[in-house]
């Protein structure tokens, strides 16, 4: 018999599928692996919308992985400056592209261990790549995922550890649905379950949400 949390996760996942019939990554990489790698790194503490805007100029100037690897770091820094932490991000991006070119033959590796070797790549970016590029089961524990799944009741709302949350959700969400589930969480988090003012009164999952039930008058 499935646990209550497994049943809740299944129901929540199904509800999101009905609300958002198409699950799409908010980062507009065109499905190109090296571009998504760069955009994932830039998205740290930056909105996806800004990353998309910045990367239009970035990819226009540097249209290939090799051109990024060979670019002047100072030029790259200037382009990605609007994304914040630009010096660290630019160095990570250039170094990662050099590693991809020199050690991986220009191809993105398809395992967690190898992806984590790339400069600036943590589990969040690695899971994004595994799910979107390789179609593998992957939970991306971004701020939307952490906030929303805690509110719904898949784990304690006070839990904020991305690695622990990833392990919990991997055990609760059907493997082939994990990547799309995370994309739908982003859309749901922007439109309804926002960080500061969640629209609980018009939420289509309010009836199964632990956070909403706690806020109801007794």
mmCIF file of C-alpha atoms in Angstrom, residues 12-202:
data_model
loop_
_atom_site.group_PDB
_atom_site.id
_atom_site.type_symbol
_atom_site.label_atom_id
_atom_site.label_comp_id
_atom_site.label_asym_id
_atom_site.label_seq_id
_atom_site.Cartn_x
_atom_site.Cartn_y
_atom_site.Cartn_z
ATOM 1 C CA UNK A 12 -0.177 16.697 -6.796
ATOM 2 C CA UNK A 13 1.758 15.618 -9.879
ATOM 3 C CA UNK A 14 -1.481 14.739 -11.700
ATOM 4 C CA UNK A 15 -3.066 18.069 -10.794
ATOM 5 C CA UNK A 16 -0.078 19.971 -12.171
ATOM 6 C CA UNK A 17 -0.230 17.941 -15.385
ATOM 7 C CA UNK A 18 -3.842 19.010 -15.893
ATOM 8 C CA UNK A 19 -3.059 22.673 -15.185
ATOM 9 C CA UNK A 20 0.074 22.764 -17.353
ATOM 10 C CA UNK A 21 -0.354 20.263 -20.158
ATOM 11 C CA UNK A 22 3.007 21.193 -21.649
ATOM 12 C CA UNK A 23 6.051 21.286 -19.391
ATOM 13 C CA UNK A 24 8.804 23.522 -20.733
ATOM 14 C CA UNK A 25 12.096 24.713 -19.343
ATOM 15 C CA UNK A 26 11.987 28.456 -18.683
ATOM 16 C CA UNK A 27 15.548 28.802 -20.004
ATOM 17 C CA UNK A 28 15.458 29.246 -23.786
ATOM 18 C CA UNK A 29 18.415 27.116 -24.840
ATOM 19 C CA UNK A 30 16.837 25.636 -27.943
ATOM 20 C CA UNK A 31 17.678 22.203 -26.587
ATOM 21 C CA UNK A 32 21.426 22.702 -27.058
ATOM 22 C CA UNK A 33 23.323 21.114 -24.204
ATOM 23 C CA UNK A 34 26.214 23.569 -23.907
ATOM 24 C CA UNK A 35 23.821 26.526 -23.996
ATOM 25 C CA UNK A 36 21.663 25.077 -21.222
ATOM 26 C CA UNK A 37 24.799 24.477 -19.162
ATOM 27 C CA UNK A 38 25.741 28.154 -19.469
ATOM 28 C CA UNK A 39 22.212 29.369 -18.809
ATOM 29 C CA UNK A 40 21.881 27.129 -15.786
ATOM 30 C CA UNK A 41 25.038 28.642 -14.303
ATOM 31 C CA UNK A 42 23.854 32.183 -14.990
ATOM 32 C CA UNK A 43 20.475 31.510 -13.385
ATOM 33 C CA UNK A 44 21.930 31.307 -9.874
ATOM 34 C CA UNK A 45 20.434 34.241 -7.912
ATOM 35 C CA UNK A 46 19.080 35.628 -11.183
ATOM 36 C CA UNK A 47 15.722 35.386 -12.919
ATOM 37 C CA UNK A 48 15.289 33.102 -15.911
ATOM 38 C CA UNK A 49 13.849 36.037 -17.853
ATOM 39 C CA UNK A 50 17.033 38.056 -17.421
ATOM 40 C CA UNK A 51 19.207 35.064 -18.297
ATOM 41 C CA UNK A 52 17.256 34.612 -21.539
ATOM 42 C CA UNK A 53 17.786 38.264 -22.462
ATOM 43 C CA UNK A 54 21.495 38.242 -21.635
ATOM 44 C CA UNK A 55 22.086 35.001 -23.512
ATOM 45 C CA UNK A 56 20.652 36.354 -26.743
ATOM 46 C CA UNK A 57 23.639 38.694 -26.904
ATOM 47 C CA UNK A 58 26.005 36.075 -25.498
ATOM 48 C CA UNK A 59 25.165 33.412 -28.076
ATOM 49 C CA UNK A 60 25.085 35.938 -30.893
ATOM 50 C CA UNK A 61 28.686 36.861 -30.138
ATOM 51 C CA UNK A 62 29.792 33.340 -29.217
ATOM 52 C CA UNK A 63 27.683 30.908 -31.288
ATOM 53 C CA UNK A 64 29.656 27.758 -30.453
ATOM 54 C CA UNK A 65 31.075 25.998 -27.421
ATOM 55 C CA UNK A 66 34.561 26.477 -28.834
ATOM 56 C CA UNK A 67 34.084 30.218 -29.258
ATOM 57 C CA UNK A 68 33.156 30.545 -25.572
ATOM 58 C CA UNK A 69 36.170 28.460 -24.572
ATOM 59 C CA UNK A 70 38.448 30.732 -26.620
ATOM 60 C CA UNK A 71 36.888 34.082 -25.659
ATOM 61 C CA UNK A 72 38.486 36.832 -23.643
ATOM 62 C CA UNK A 73 37.336 36.430 -20.051
ATOM 63 C CA UNK A 74 36.906 40.181 -19.657
ATOM 64 C CA UNK A 75 34.540 40.276 -22.638
ATOM 65 C CA UNK A 76 32.503 37.418 -21.227
ATOM 66 C CA UNK A 77 32.339 39.133 -17.844
ATOM 67 C CA UNK A 78 30.938 42.272 -19.401
ATOM 68 C CA UNK A 79 28.192 40.384 -21.242
ATOM 69 C CA UNK A 80 27.026 38.389 -18.201
ATOM 70 C CA UNK A 81 27.368 41.292 -15.745
ATOM 71 C CA UNK A 82 23.548 41.850 -15.560
ATOM 72 C CA UNK A 83 23.139 38.324 -14.127
ATOM 73 C CA UNK A 84 25.125 39.182 -10.989
ATOM 74 C CA UNK A 85 28.225 37.472 -9.557
ATOM 75 C CA UNK A 86 29.536 37.997 -13.061
ATOM 76 C CA UNK A 87 33.241 37.414 -12.424
ATOM 77 C CA UNK A 88 32.699 34.006 -10.832
ATOM 78 C CA UNK A 89 30.028 32.999 -13.347
ATOM 79 C CA UNK A 90 32.105 34.075 -16.355
ATOM 80 C CA UNK A 91 35.168 32.143 -15.146
ATOM 81 C CA UNK A 92 33.075 29.045 -14.415
ATOM 82 C CA UNK A 93 31.470 29.214 -17.861
ATOM 83 C CA UNK A 94 34.745 29.653 -19.742
ATOM 84 C CA UNK A 95 36.490 26.916 -17.716
ATOM 85 C CA UNK A 96 33.559 24.524 -18.159
ATOM 86 C CA UNK A 97 33.575 25.066 -21.922
ATOM 87 C CA UNK A 98 37.328 24.473 -22.045
ATOM 88 C CA UNK A 99 36.858 21.207 -20.124
ATOM 89 C CA UNK A 100 34.029 20.107 -22.396
ATOM 90 C CA UNK A 101 36.152 20.832 -25.454
ATOM 91 C CA UNK A 102 39.414 19.312 -24.219
ATOM 92 C CA UNK A 103 38.287 16.398 -22.048
ATOM 93 C CA UNK A 104 34.863 15.442 -23.404
ATOM 94 C CA UNK A 105 35.279 16.063 -27.118
ATOM 95 C CA UNK A 106 32.751 18.882 -27.076
ATOM 96 C CA UNK A 107 29.987 16.601 -25.801
ATOM 97 C CA UNK A 108 28.176 17.042 -22.499
ATOM 98 C CA UNK A 109 28.680 14.011 -20.210
ATOM 99 C CA UNK A 110 25.518 12.173 -19.199
ATOM 100 C CA UNK A 111 26.272 11.132 -15.618
ATOM 101 C CA UNK A 112 25.954 13.043 -12.364
ATOM 102 C CA UNK A 113 29.559 12.351 -11.333
ATOM 103 C CA UNK A 114 31.002 13.658 -14.596
ATOM 104 C CA UNK A 115 28.741 16.706 -14.707
ATOM 105 C CA UNK A 116 29.773 17.663 -11.179
ATOM 106 C CA UNK A 117 33.367 17.867 -12.381
ATOM 107 C CA UNK A 118 32.480 20.860 -14.547
ATOM 108 C CA UNK A 119 33.314 24.221 -12.901
ATOM 109 C CA UNK A 120 30.257 25.877 -11.367
ATOM 110 C CA UNK A 121 28.028 22.827 -11.768
ATOM 111 C CA UNK A 122 26.228 21.577 -8.666
ATOM 112 C CA UNK A 123 23.466 19.023 -8.345
ATOM 113 C CA UNK A 124 20.742 21.481 -9.369
ATOM 114 C CA UNK A 125 22.324 22.282 -12.738
ATOM 115 C CA UNK A 126 23.403 18.671 -13.236
ATOM 116 C CA UNK A 127 19.850 17.426 -12.705
ATOM 117 C CA UNK A 128 18.497 20.062 -15.090
ATOM 118 C CA UNK A 129 20.880 18.797 -17.756
ATOM 119 C CA UNK A 130 20.215 15.118 -17.063
ATOM 120 C CA UNK A 131 16.475 15.655 -17.334
ATOM 121 C CA UNK A 132 16.258 18.086 -20.241
ATOM 122 C CA UNK A 133 19.126 16.930 -22.425
ATOM 123 C CA UNK A 134 19.246 13.204 -21.722
ATOM 124 C CA UNK A 135 15.678 12.496 -20.638
ATOM 125 C CA UNK A 136 16.798 10.871 -17.407
ATOM 126 C CA UNK A 137 14.913 10.960 -14.091
ATOM 127 C CA UNK A 138 16.009 14.129 -12.316
ATOM 128 C CA UNK A 139 14.727 16.399 -9.568
ATOM 129 C CA UNK A 140 15.816 20.040 -9.790
ATOM 130 C CA UNK A 141 15.578 21.458 -6.284
ATOM 131 C CA UNK A 142 15.336 25.154 -7.107
ATOM 132 C CA UNK A 143 13.583 27.689 -4.893
ATOM 133 C CA UNK A 144 10.165 26.932 -6.383
ATOM 134 C CA UNK A 145 10.534 23.212 -5.800
ATOM 135 C CA UNK A 146 11.772 23.598 -2.234
ATOM 136 C CA UNK A 147 9.040 26.074 -1.267
ATOM 137 C CA UNK A 148 6.052 24.482 -2.965
ATOM 138 C CA UNK A 149 6.632 20.831 -2.132
ATOM 139 C CA UNK A 150 7.190 21.795 1.508
ATOM 140 C CA UNK A 151 3.981 23.788 1.579
ATOM 141 C CA UNK A 152 1.981 20.972 0.006
ATOM 142 C CA UNK A 153 3.278 18.598 2.654
ATOM 143 C CA UNK A 154 5.717 16.264 0.935
ATOM 144 C CA UNK A 155 8.174 17.067 3.734
ATOM 145 C CA UNK A 156 8.422 19.541 6.606
ATOM 146 C CA UNK A 157 7.922 23.096 5.391
ATOM 147 C CA UNK A 158 10.960 24.138 7.427
ATOM 148 C CA UNK A 159 13.251 21.765 5.513
ATOM 149 C CA UNK A 160 15.439 23.765 3.116
ATOM 150 C CA UNK A 161 18.323 21.362 2.401
ATOM 151 C CA UNK A 162 18.323 20.813 -1.413
ATOM 152 C CA UNK A 163 20.102 17.444 -1.260
ATOM 153 C CA UNK A 164 17.747 16.014 1.371
ATOM 154 C CA UNK A 165 14.750 17.338 -0.535
ATOM 155 C CA UNK A 166 16.032 15.826 -3.775
ATOM 156 C CA UNK A 167 16.299 12.394 -2.136
ATOM 157 C CA UNK A 168 12.779 12.664 -0.718
ATOM 158 C CA UNK A 169 11.223 13.695 -4.014
ATOM 159 C CA UNK A 170 13.121 11.041 -5.976
ATOM 160 C CA UNK A 171 11.412 8.473 -3.754
ATOM 161 C CA UNK A 172 7.957 10.041 -4.191
ATOM 162 C CA UNK A 173 7.727 11.139 -7.839
ATOM 163 C CA UNK A 174 7.534 8.567 -10.652
ATOM 164 C CA UNK A 175 10.970 8.596 -12.387
ATOM 165 C CA UNK A 176 9.710 9.366 -15.898
ATOM 166 C CA UNK A 177 7.701 12.327 -14.570
ATOM 167 C CA UNK A 178 10.373 13.942 -12.422
ATOM 168 C CA UNK A 179 11.867 16.407 -14.898
ATOM 169 C CA UNK A 180 8.518 17.706 -16.190
ATOM 170 C CA UNK A 181 7.200 17.858 -12.615
ATOM 171 C CA UNK A 182 9.964 20.316 -11.738
ATOM 172 C CA UNK A 183 9.257 22.491 -14.788
ATOM 173 C CA UNK A 184 5.585 22.603 -13.828
ATOM 174 C CA UNK A 185 6.535 23.633 -10.291
ATOM 175 C CA UNK A 186 8.315 26.677 -11.714
ATOM 176 C CA UNK A 187 5.220 27.726 -13.651
ATOM 177 C CA UNK A 188 2.971 27.051 -10.662
ATOM 178 C CA UNK A 189 5.320 28.974 -8.370
ATOM 179 C CA UNK A 190 5.293 32.034 -10.592
ATOM 180 C CA UNK A 191 1.558 32.122 -11.189
ATOM 181 C CA UNK A 192 -0.056 30.834 -7.993
ATOM 182 C CA UNK A 193 2.174 29.542 -5.197
ATOM 183 C CA UNK A 194 4.400 32.605 -5.068
ATOM 184 C CA UNK A 195 7.005 33.127 -2.383
ATOM 185 C CA UNK A 196 5.502 36.124 -0.585
ATOM 186 C CA UNK A 197 1.806 36.132 -1.418
ATOM 187 C CA UNK A 198 0.550 32.695 -2.468
ATOM 188 C CA UNK A 199 -2.905 32.822 -4.042
ATOM 189 C CA UNK A 200 -4.384 30.175 -1.781
ATOM 190 C CA UNK A 201 -7.933 31.373 -2.408
ATOM 191 C CA UNK A 202 -7.733 30.491 -6.094
#
